Amino acid sequence: MLALFEGKRIFVPVILLLAAFITSQISAAGGYVAALPDMMIPTAHMGFIFFFFAFTASSLARLAPGTGPRFLMRNRRYIGLSFALIHGTHGVLVLSNLALTDASRPAPVLFAGGLAYLFLLAMTLTSNNAGVRAFGAKHWKRLHKQGSYYIWAIFMITSTPKLIMEPSPKGWIPILGLVALGLRIAAYRQGKRKQATQE
């Protein structure tokens, strides 16, 4: 089953799902501007699912080797690019909301979010073999590591206060965010222990 979505084929269901969601929301609301409030949060949630698996792929492969984690590792680049596509769409919706309605955001929020998108753009443009060669493996890895942790932090900062103020089943992003961090820490410690036993 997973073989149906190997490599670039991951994009097909992502694009179809995203297009179907946006089309249905615009149709139900009677227009693009009217649909914006109902499209922004779901696209952020949808993007986070792909971010979670891209962020934890190597950790899951180290901690629980198996078919699923191997699939994630083989396709981590395309899972990350799917996140970029969805979250880029989310960014367009947010900017549309700011430009076409009376909505506003504090300057610090705009700066922090803008920096996250700069990281996302840089990571997207370098998510290929040419990008690795151009940056060098060490610098490429640093960019993607720093960028992914910054994006993780933005998700946590923006979603945790909402969960605290209004606890609900919708508050799953900070919970999964902590799970993701826990997996990364556990995999790092396991790697260190393995390295120590080999010395």
Short mmCIF file of C-alpha atoms in Angstrom, two decimals:
data_model
loop_
_atom_site.label_atom_id
_atom_site.label_comp_id
_atom_site.label_asym_id
_atom_site.label_seq_id
_atom_site.Cartn_x
_atom_site.Cartn_y
_atom_site.Cartn_z
CA MET A 1 0.00 0.00 0.00
CA LEU A 2 2.73 2.45 0.97
CA ALA A 3 4.49 1.74 -2.33
CA LEU A 4 1.70 3.62 -4.10
CA PHE A 5 2.96 6.84 -2.53
CA GLU A 6 6.71 6.48 -3.02
CA GLY A 7 8.74 9.52 -4.05
CA LYS A 8 7.02 12.26 -6.01
CA ARG A 9 3.76 10.30 -6.05
CA ILE A 10 3.23 11.60 -2.50
CA PHE A 11 2.36 14.96 -4.07
CA VAL A 12 -0.69 13.60 -5.93
CA PRO A 13 -2.99 12.95 -2.94
CA VAL A 14 -1.64 16.05 -1.18
CA ILE A 15 -2.50 18.34 -4.09
CA LEU A 16 -5.88 16.70 -4.64
CA LEU A 17 -6.80 16.92 -0.94
CA LEU A 18 -5.66 20.54 -0.68
CA ALA A 19 -7.51 21.56 -3.85
CA ALA A 20 -10.67 19.74 -2.80
CA PHE A 21 -10.61 21.34 0.66
CA ILE A 22 -10.09 24.89 -0.63
CA THR A 23 -12.68 24.50 -3.39
CA SER A 24 -15.28 23.12 -0.99
CA GLN A 25 -14.69 25.88 1.56
CA ILE A 26 -14.92 28.67 -1.03
CA SER A 27 -18.08 27.13 -2.45
CA ALA A 28 -19.69 26.74 0.99
CA ALA A 29 -18.78 30.28 2.09
CA GLY A 30 -19.79 31.86 -1.20
CA GLY A 31 -16.43 33.42 -1.97
CA TYR A 32 -12.68 33.39 -1.31
CA VAL A 33 -12.59 36.17 1.28
CA ALA A 34 -15.55 34.78 3.20
CA ALA A 35 -13.89 31.35 3.32
CA LEU A 36 -10.54 32.57 4.67
CA PRO A 37 -11.32 32.12 8.40
CA ASP A 38 -12.38 28.52 7.75
CA MET A 39 -9.30 27.67 5.68
CA MET A 40 -6.40 29.04 7.70
CA ILE A 41 -6.44 26.81 10.80
CA PRO A 42 -7.17 23.53 8.94
CA THR A 43 -4.29 24.12 6.51
CA ALA A 44 -1.95 24.78 9.45
CA HIS A 45 -3.12 21.52 11.06
CA MET A 46 -2.79 19.62 7.80
CA GLY A 47 0.73 20.96 7.30
CA PHE A 48 1.76 20.02 10.83
CA ILE A 49 0.97 16.35 10.17
CA PHE A 50 3.52 16.28 7.36
CA PHE A 51 5.98 18.34 9.41
CA PHE A 52 5.69 15.84 12.28
CA PHE A 53 6.66 12.89 10.10
CA ALA A 54 9.47 14.76 8.34
CA PHE A 55 10.77 15.98 11.72
CA THR A 56 10.72 12.54 13.35
CA ALA A 57 11.52 10.21 10.41
CA SER A 58 15.14 9.55 11.35
CA SER A 59 14.29 9.24 15.05
CA LEU A 60 11.56 6.68 14.38
CA ALA A 61 13.89 4.74 12.07
CA ARG A 62 16.50 4.56 14.84
CA LEU A 63 14.13 3.80 17.71
CA ALA A 64 11.70 1.44 15.97
CA PRO A 65 13.08 0.09 12.69
CA GLY A 66 10.31 -1.27 10.53
CA THR A 67 8.34 -0.85 7.34
CA GLY A 68 6.72 2.44 8.33
CA PRO A 69 9.89 4.22 9.54
CA ARG A 70 11.82 2.94 6.49
CA PHE A 71 9.13 4.40 4.24
CA LEU A 72 9.40 7.73 6.07
CA MET A 73 13.18 7.79 5.69
CA ARG A 74 13.06 6.96 1.97
CA ASN A 75 10.50 9.67 1.37
CA ARG A 76 11.45 12.26 3.99
CA ARG A 77 12.41 14.79 1.31
CA TYR A 78 9.02 14.55 -0.38
CA ILE A 79 7.15 14.56 2.92
CA GLY A 80 9.00 17.75 3.82
CA LEU A 81 8.19 19.27 0.43
CA SER A 82 4.54 18.33 0.92
CA PHE A 83 4.64 20.24 4.19
CA ALA A 84 6.18 23.20 2.35
CA LEU A 85 3.38 23.11 -0.22
CA ILE A 86 0.61 22.99 2.38
CA HIS A 87 2.19 25.53 4.72
CA GLY A 88 2.97 27.80 1.78
CA THR A 89 -0.73 27.69 0.95
CA HIS A 90 -1.47 28.51 4.58
CA GLY A 91 0.86 31.51 4.32
CA VAL A 92 -0.96 32.78 1.23
CA LEU A 93 -4.27 32.46 3.07
CA VAL A 94 -2.93 34.39 6.08
CA LEU A 95 -1.55 37.17 3.87
CA SER A 96 -4.85 37.30 1.98
CA ASN A 97 -6.68 37.66 5.27
CA LEU A 98 -4.42 40.55 6.29
CA ALA A 99 -4.70 42.27 2.92
CA LEU A 100 -8.39 41.75 2.16
CA THR A 101 -10.00 42.04 5.60
CA ASP A 102 -9.61 44.13 8.76
CA ALA A 103 -7.53 41.38 10.42
CA SER A 104 -4.13 42.34 11.80
CA ARG A 105 -1.13 40.77 13.51
CA PRO A 106 1.33 42.36 15.99
CA ALA A 107 4.71 43.21 14.44
CA PRO A 108 6.61 40.60 16.54
CA VAL A 109 4.21 37.89 15.34
CA LEU A 110 4.70 38.93 11.71
CA PHE A 111 8.48 38.94 12.17
CA ALA A 112 8.60 35.53 13.84
CA GLY A 113 6.26 34.02 11.25
CA GLY A 114 8.13 35.67 8.40
CA LEU A 115 11.41 34.20 9.63
CA ALA A 116 9.81 30.75 9.73
CA TYR A 117 8.79 31.16 6.11
CA LEU A 118 12.29 32.29 5.15
CA PHE A 119 13.65 29.11 6.70
CA LEU A 120 10.97 27.10 4.91
CA LEU A 121 11.83 28.72 1.58
CA ALA A 122 15.56 28.07 2.04
CA MET A 123 14.92 24.46 3.04
CA THR A 124 12.56 23.93 0.10
CA LEU A 125 14.98 25.36 -2.46
CA THR A 126 17.82 23.19 -1.11
CA SER A 127 15.83 19.95 -0.76
CA ASN A 128 17.66 18.35 -3.67
CA ASN A 129 21.07 16.88 -4.42
CA ALA A 130 22.22 20.11 -6.06
CA GLY A 131 21.42 21.99 -2.86
CA VAL A 132 23.48 19.56 -0.79
CA ARG A 133 26.43 19.95 -3.16
CA ALA A 134 26.15 23.76 -3.25
CA PHE A 135 25.99 24.16 0.53
CA GLY A 136 28.21 21.27 1.47
CA ALA A 137 26.78 18.44 3.54
CA LYS A 138 27.73 20.02 6.88
CA HIS A 139 26.18 23.44 6.20
CA TRP A 140 23.16 21.90 4.49
CA LYS A 141 22.48 19.73 7.54
CA ARG A 142 22.87 22.73 9.85
CA LEU A 143 20.40 24.81 7.81
CA HIS A 144 17.75 22.07 7.79
CA LYS A 145 18.25 21.25 11.46
CA GLN A 146 18.03 24.87 12.61
CA GLY A 147 15.13 25.56 10.28
CA SER A 148 13.13 22.53 11.40
CA TYR A 149 13.63 23.34 15.09
CA TYR A 150 12.63 26.96 14.52
CA ILE A 151 9.46 25.91 12.68
CA TRP A 152 8.76 23.40 15.49
CA ALA A 153 9.10 26.23 18.01
CA ILE A 154 6.70 28.47 16.06
CA PHE A 155 4.09 25.71 15.99
CA MET A 156 4.48 25.25 19.75
CA ILE A 157 4.40 28.97 20.57
CA THR A 158 1.31 29.64 18.48
CA SER A 159 -0.68 26.57 19.52
CA THR A 160 0.16 26.02 23.21
CA PRO A 161 -1.53 29.18 24.60
CA LYS A 162 -4.75 28.23 22.77
CA LEU A 163 -4.68 24.79 24.40
CA ILE A 164 -4.11 26.30 27.85
CA MET A 165 -6.88 28.89 27.50
CA GLU A 166 -9.40 26.64 25.75
CA PRO A 167 -8.62 22.94 26.35
CA SER A 168 -10.21 20.87 23.59
CA PRO A 169 -9.51 17.89 21.33
CA LYS A 170 -8.30 20.44 18.76
CA GLY A 171 -5.27 21.12 20.94
CA TRP A 172 -3.34 18.15 19.62
CA ILE A 173 -0.54 20.12 17.94
CA PRO A 174 1.41 21.00 21.13
CA ILE A 175 0.93 17.44 22.40
CA LEU A 176 2.29 15.93 19.18
CA GLY A 177 4.98 18.60 19.16
CA LEU A 178 6.22 17.40 22.55
CA VAL A 179 6.05 13.80 21.34
CA ALA A 180 8.18 14.77 18.33
CA LEU A 181 10.77 16.45 20.56
CA GLY A 182 10.78 13.44 22.88
CA LEU A 183 11.45 11.12 19.94
CA ARG A 184 14.33 13.30 18.75
CA ILE A 185 15.89 13.37 22.24
CA ALA A 186 15.45 9.61 22.73
CA ALA A 187 17.02 8.85 19.34
CA TYR A 188 19.93 11.20 20.08
CA ARG A 189 20.58 9.52 23.43
CA GLN A 190 20.38 6.07 21.90
CA GLY A 191 22.91 7.11 19.28
CA LYS A 192 25.24 8.44 21.96
CA ARG A 193 24.97 5.22 23.98
CA LYS A 194 25.68 3.14 20.90
CA GLN A 195 28.68 5.29 20.05
CA ALA A 196 30.01 4.95 23.62
CA THR A 197 29.79 1.16 23.55
CA GLN A 198 31.75 1.04 20.30
CA GLU A 199 34.65 3.14 21.64
#
